[in-house]
Amino acid sequence: MSDLSGHPLGRVAPREFEKYLGTLPFLGTLSASHARIEAGQLVELAFSYEVGASGLADSGRFKITYKFYSDWGDPQTEDPRSANYVTATFLPRPSFPGESEPTVQRLRVRFDSKGHERPYQKAIIVDVVDGYLRPGDRIQIKLGDRFAGGPGTRAQTFVEDAFKLRAYVDVTGTSRLAPVPGDVSIAIVPGAPSQLQVITPRLAGRRAPVPAVARVDDAWGNPCPLPGGLARFTLLGAEGAVLDRQE
């Protein structure tokens, strides 16, 4: 039971709960299941938002945003067997002695391509419906949820050292959003080599040196590191004879 001594109105929360609140950032924290994804990869990407010391009131809102120029597959909520299906799940923490349980009835998730301010316009939005969340409760968002056999979400097809996602939360249900400190950053890297391109001048003088550039691309046209870091160039004549070979 709660300790009601030493307080003019009686202690209104367990001592352990007060200590616990002191360990939480006020606006919560966001984390992701992946720190590195191949360009164009189909993946189940999970985000976990831990509610901060502020709590999250009835009709509050939480959103994850990313930049408008990304060609990441747009999240959808209509068909769980199709790509880019997104879900939001409530994960309550264990209660302290004498603490009230969270009252949230459900979470409503949706995607809006202009759900926030430029450049972080694309937004996955989660609304708290008919109830509240306590400090330390969690919201899990799965982008490309595979529970019903869907293939996952298609990551953006071009490489980016730090693809950033930024979270915002309306803790009071008044439509006033504040940024959750700390962006999530995911490295989008090239996939496996898929094609080789050799780039040379269209015309060259007889017996003149000809520069040649070889590039290995993945399936989406992103340059890849050369396997082993070594390439061999062979120049063939009209009859197939080897004219030159360089490494």
Tab-separated table of C-alpha atoms in Angstrom:
chain	number	residue	atom	x	y	z
A	1	MET	CA	0.000	0.000	0.000
A	2	SER	CA	1.025	3.643	-0.399
A	3	ASP	CA	2.794	5.390	2.481
A	4	LEU	CA	0.477	8.237	3.535
A	5	SER	CA	2.683	9.580	6.356
A	6	GLY	CA	4.704	12.776	6.386
A	7	HIS	CA	2.508	14.670	3.899
A	8	PRO	CA	-0.104	17.288	4.844
A	9	LEU	CA	-2.646	15.671	2.527
A	10	GLY	CA	-1.240	12.172	2.754
A	11	ARG	CA	1.206	10.679	0.265
A	12	VAL	CA	-0.487	10.411	-3.118
A	13	ALA	CA	1.956	7.978	-4.762
A	14	PRO	CA	4.183	5.098	-3.682
A	15	ARG	CA	7.752	6.125	-2.854
A	16	GLU	CA	9.060	3.685	-5.465
A	17	PHE	CA	6.943	5.369	-8.125
A	18	GLU	CA	8.324	8.807	-7.291
A	19	LYS	CA	11.871	7.479	-7.650
A	20	TYR	CA	10.936	5.810	-10.927
A	21	LEU	CA	9.537	9.052	-12.364
A	22	GLY	CA	12.884	10.692	-11.688
A	23	THR	CA	14.585	8.254	-14.070
A	24	LEU	CA	12.346	9.060	-17.052
A	25	PRO	CA	12.876	11.857	-19.594
A	26	PHE	CA	9.882	14.186	-19.417
A	27	LEU	CA	8.750	13.597	-23.033
A	28	GLY	CA	9.871	9.977	-23.304
A	29	THR	CA	12.251	8.158	-25.626
A	30	LEU	CA	12.077	6.535	-29.070
A	31	SER	CA	14.149	3.558	-30.236
A	32	ALA	CA	14.214	1.384	-33.372
A	33	SER	CA	14.871	-2.286	-34.044
A	34	HIS	CA	17.333	-1.580	-36.884
A	35	ALA	CA	20.359	0.697	-37.185
A	36	ARG	CA	21.275	-0.456	-40.724
A	37	ILE	CA	19.051	-1.477	-43.665
A	38	GLU	CA	19.856	-2.230	-47.301
A	39	ALA	CA	18.366	0.117	-49.884
A	40	GLY	CA	15.052	-1.250	-51.166
A	41	GLN	CA	15.054	-4.097	-48.634
A	42	LEU	CA	11.781	-5.580	-47.419
A	43	VAL	CA	11.970	-5.520	-43.635
A	44	GLU	CA	9.806	-5.498	-40.513
A	45	LEU	CA	10.892	-2.311	-38.760
A	46	ALA	CA	9.748	-1.818	-35.164
A	47	PHE	CA	9.760	1.379	-33.133
A	48	SER	CA	9.274	1.574	-29.381
A	49	TYR	CA	8.117	4.769	-27.697
A	50	GLU	CA	8.393	4.809	-23.918
A	51	VAL	CA	6.034	7.385	-22.412
A	52	GLY	CA	7.925	9.959	-20.371
A	53	ALA	CA	7.313	11.339	-16.883
A	54	SER	CA	4.599	13.566	-18.364
A	55	GLY	CA	2.306	10.611	-19.112
A	56	LEU	CA	0.061	10.677	-22.181
A	57	ALA	CA	-3.446	12.022	-21.665
A	58	ASP	CA	-6.766	10.925	-23.129
A	59	SER	CA	-6.932	12.095	-26.794
A	60	GLY	CA	-3.172	12.635	-26.779
A	61	ARG	CA	-1.152	11.953	-29.892
A	62	PHE	CA	2.223	10.576	-30.895
A	63	LYS	CA	3.821	10.718	-34.330
A	64	ILE	CA	6.969	9.542	-36.078
A	65	THR	CA	8.017	11.759	-38.977
A	66	TYR	CA	10.549	11.579	-41.800
A	67	LYS	CA	11.539	13.755	-44.729
A	68	PHE	CA	9.254	14.228	-47.733
A	69	TYR	CA	11.860	13.322	-50.366
A	70	SER	CA	12.207	9.706	-49.217
A	71	ASP	CA	10.694	7.069	-51.518
A	72	TRP	CA	10.135	4.662	-48.631
A	73	GLY	CA	6.957	2.665	-49.258
A	74	ASP	CA	3.970	4.565	-47.857
A	75	PRO	CA	2.557	2.917	-44.707
A	76	GLN	CA	-1.001	1.582	-45.011
A	77	THR	CA	-3.592	0.171	-42.597
A	78	GLU	CA	-6.070	-1.503	-44.992
A	79	ASP	CA	-4.467	-4.815	-45.995
A	80	PRO	CA	-2.295	-6.737	-43.501
A	81	ARG	CA	-1.146	-9.130	-46.253
A	82	SER	CA	0.284	-6.358	-48.406
A	83	ALA	CA	3.541	-4.449	-48.127
A	84	ASN	CA	4.014	-1.523	-45.734
A	85	TYR	CA	1.255	-2.536	-43.306
A	86	VAL	CA	1.616	-0.535	-40.083
A	87	THR	CA	0.292	-1.349	-36.603
A	88	ALA	CA	0.409	0.276	-33.172
A	89	THR	CA	0.269	-1.812	-29.989
A	90	PHE	CA	-0.030	-0.738	-26.352
A	91	LEU	CA	2.440	-2.399	-23.975
A	92	PRO	CA	1.759	-1.501	-20.316
A	93	ARG	CA	4.557	-1.711	-17.765
A	94	PRO	CA	4.067	-3.536	-14.433
A	95	SER	CA	2.084	-1.464	-11.932
A	96	PHE	CA	3.446	-0.196	-8.637
A	97	PRO	CA	1.561	-1.152	-5.448
A	98	GLY	CA	-1.593	0.948	-5.183
A	99	GLU	CA	-1.162	2.461	-8.653
A	100	SER	CA	-4.131	2.849	-11.013
A	101	GLU	CA	-4.093	0.864	-14.244
A	102	PRO	CA	-3.939	2.670	-17.616
A	103	THR	CA	-7.383	3.280	-19.085
A	104	VAL	CA	-6.641	3.604	-22.822
A	105	GLN	CA	-9.153	1.568	-24.843
A	106	ARG	CA	-7.257	1.449	-28.121
A	107	LEU	CA	-4.669	3.134	-30.305
A	108	ARG	CA	-5.630	4.436	-33.747
A	109	VAL	CA	-2.772	4.533	-36.271
A	110	ARG	CA	-2.718	6.241	-39.661
A	111	PHE	CA	-0.287	7.683	-42.219
A	112	ASP	CA	-0.359	11.220	-43.586
A	113	SER	CA	2.075	12.244	-46.329
A	114	LYS	CA	1.724	15.854	-45.106
A	115	GLY	CA	1.163	15.106	-41.440
A	116	HIS	CA	3.862	17.438	-40.166
A	117	GLU	CA	5.973	20.455	-41.106
A	118	ARG	CA	8.463	20.470	-43.973
A	119	PRO	CA	10.941	18.831	-44.319
A	120	TYR	CA	9.641	16.186	-41.866
A	121	GLN	CA	6.281	16.021	-43.635
A	122	LYS	CA	5.598	12.292	-43.831
A	123	ALA	CA	4.117	11.080	-40.553
A	124	ILE	CA	2.895	7.909	-38.879
A	125	ILE	CA	0.342	9.195	-36.358
A	126	VAL	CA	-0.953	7.334	-33.312
A	127	ASP	CA	-4.016	8.673	-31.473
A	128	VAL	CA	-4.846	7.645	-27.898
A	129	VAL	CA	-8.549	6.735	-27.831
A	130	ASP	CA	-10.695	6.976	-24.700
A	131	GLY	CA	-8.148	6.747	-21.917
A	132	TYR	CA	-4.617	7.611	-20.845
A	133	LEU	CA	-1.141	6.048	-20.708
A	134	ARG	CA	1.065	6.156	-17.640
A	135	PRO	CA	4.735	7.144	-17.467
A	136	GLY	CA	6.807	4.174	-18.596
A	137	ASP	CA	4.058	2.518	-20.653
A	138	ARG	CA	5.073	1.786	-24.231
A	139	ILE	CA	3.678	2.165	-27.719
A	140	GLN	CA	5.133	-0.269	-30.239
A	141	ILE	CA	4.805	0.646	-33.902
A	142	LYS	CA	5.587	-2.016	-36.489
A	143	LEU	CA	6.160	-0.773	-40.011
A	144	GLY	CA	5.798	-3.701	-42.379
A	145	ASP	CA	4.150	-5.867	-39.709
A	146	ARG	CA	4.362	-9.495	-40.874
A	147	PHE	CA	1.900	-11.047	-38.418
A	148	ALA	CA	-0.597	-11.841	-41.223
A	149	GLY	CA	1.979	-12.916	-43.795
A	150	GLY	CA	2.793	-9.533	-45.328
A	151	PRO	CA	6.225	-9.097	-46.936
A	152	GLY	CA	7.317	-6.177	-44.758
A	153	THR	CA	7.973	-2.559	-45.621
A	154	ARG	CA	10.158	-1.507	-48.549
A	155	ALA	CA	12.958	0.750	-47.419
A	156	GLN	CA	13.923	3.753	-49.533
A	157	THR	CA	15.840	2.762	-52.647
A	158	PHE	CA	18.735	5.216	-52.398
A	159	VAL	CA	21.585	5.170	-49.915
A	160	GLU	CA	21.794	7.635	-47.045
A	161	ASP	CA	24.336	7.614	-44.236
A	162	ALA	CA	21.805	8.774	-41.674
A	163	PHE	CA	18.111	8.397	-42.554
A	164	LYS	CA	16.520	10.291	-39.673
A	165	LEU	CA	13.122	9.860	-38.067
A	166	ARG	CA	11.891	12.483	-35.607
A	167	ALA	CA	9.122	11.922	-33.046
A	168	TYR	CA	6.627	14.389	-31.603
A	169	VAL	CA	4.133	13.943	-28.785
A	170	ASP	CA	1.006	15.771	-27.593
A	171	VAL	CA	1.002	14.737	-23.935
A	172	THR	CA	-2.015	16.815	-22.857
A	173	GLY	CA	-4.416	16.141	-25.739
A	174	THR	CA	-4.505	19.817	-26.713
A	175	SER	CA	-2.926	19.390	-30.199
A	176	ARG	CA	0.259	21.124	-29.023
A	177	LEU	CA	3.126	18.862	-30.089
A	178	ALA	CA	6.616	18.842	-28.623
A	179	PRO	CA	9.671	17.065	-30.094
A	180	VAL	CA	10.845	13.913	-28.362
A	181	PRO	CA	14.590	14.455	-27.727
A	182	GLY	CA	16.933	12.328	-29.826
A	183	ASP	CA	16.287	11.421	-33.464
A	184	VAL	CA	16.388	7.801	-34.627
A	185	SER	CA	19.083	7.388	-37.284
A	186	ILE	CA	19.253	4.442	-39.706
A	187	ALA	CA	22.058	3.877	-42.224
A	188	ILE	CA	20.654	2.994	-45.662
A	189	VAL	CA	23.431	1.056	-47.401
A	190	PRO	CA	23.891	-0.480	-50.876
A	191	GLY	CA	22.596	-3.975	-51.491
A	192	ALA	CA	24.427	-6.859	-53.142
A	193	PRO	CA	26.167	-6.150	-56.501
A	194	SER	CA	23.711	-6.658	-59.348
A	195	GLN	CA	25.183	-5.100	-62.476
A	196	LEU	CA	28.466	-3.779	-63.824
A	197	GLN	CA	28.741	-0.568	-65.807
A	198	VAL	CA	31.824	0.490	-67.759
A	199	ILE	CA	31.949	4.158	-68.738
A	200	THR	CA	34.254	5.274	-71.566
A	201	PRO	CA	34.383	8.155	-74.058
A	202	ARG	CA	32.238	7.674	-77.152
A	203	LEU	CA	35.149	8.562	-79.449
A	204	ALA	CA	38.910	8.142	-79.117
A	205	GLY	CA	41.899	8.786	-81.385
A	206	ARG	CA	43.811	5.898	-82.898
A	207	ARG	CA	46.391	4.541	-80.423
A	208	ALA	CA	45.401	7.236	-77.911
A	209	PRO	CA	44.948	6.345	-74.208
A	210	VAL	CA	41.294	5.734	-73.338
A	211	PRO	CA	40.116	6.313	-69.736
A	212	ALA	CA	37.601	3.759	-68.474
A	213	VAL	CA	35.564	3.791	-65.271
A	214	ALA	CA	33.951	0.614	-63.945
A	215	ARG	CA	31.068	0.819	-61.491
A	216	VAL	CA	29.271	-1.988	-59.694
A	217	ASP	CA	25.638	-1.159	-58.845
A	218	ASP	CA	23.019	-2.867	-56.723
A	219	ALA	CA	19.536	-3.629	-58.061
A	220	TRP	CA	18.443	-0.008	-57.463
A	221	GLY	CA	21.428	1.652	-59.146
A	222	ASN	CA	23.394	2.482	-56.001
A	223	PRO	CA	27.178	2.145	-56.398
A	224	CYS	CA	28.629	-0.760	-54.388
A	225	PRO	CA	32.158	-1.361	-53.141
A	226	LEU	CA	34.040	-3.648	-55.519
A	227	PRO	CA	34.183	-7.201	-54.133
A	228	GLY	CA	37.747	-7.675	-52.961
A	229	GLY	CA	38.619	-4.155	-54.144
A	230	LEU	CA	40.172	-5.426	-57.410
A	231	ALA	CA	38.957	-5.108	-61.010
A	232	ARG	CA	40.378	-6.424	-64.281
A	233	PHE	CA	39.835	-4.612	-67.604
A	234	THR	CA	40.198	-6.460	-70.884
A	235	LEU	CA	40.076	-4.618	-74.226
A	236	LEU	CA	39.000	-6.771	-77.159
A	237	GLY	CA	39.457	-6.046	-80.833
A	238	ALA	CA	36.923	-6.488	-83.616
A	239	GLU	CA	37.826	-10.170	-84.024
A	240	GLY	CA	37.825	-10.848	-80.292
A	241	ALA	CA	41.566	-10.626	-79.889
A	242	VAL	CA	42.810	-9.275	-76.555
A	243	LEU	CA	44.324	-5.845	-77.205
A	244	ASP	CA	45.053	-4.850	-73.631
A	245	ARG	CA	44.490	-6.005	-70.069
A	246	GLN	CA	44.787	-3.928	-66.914
A	247	GLU	CA	44.147	-4.583	-63.222
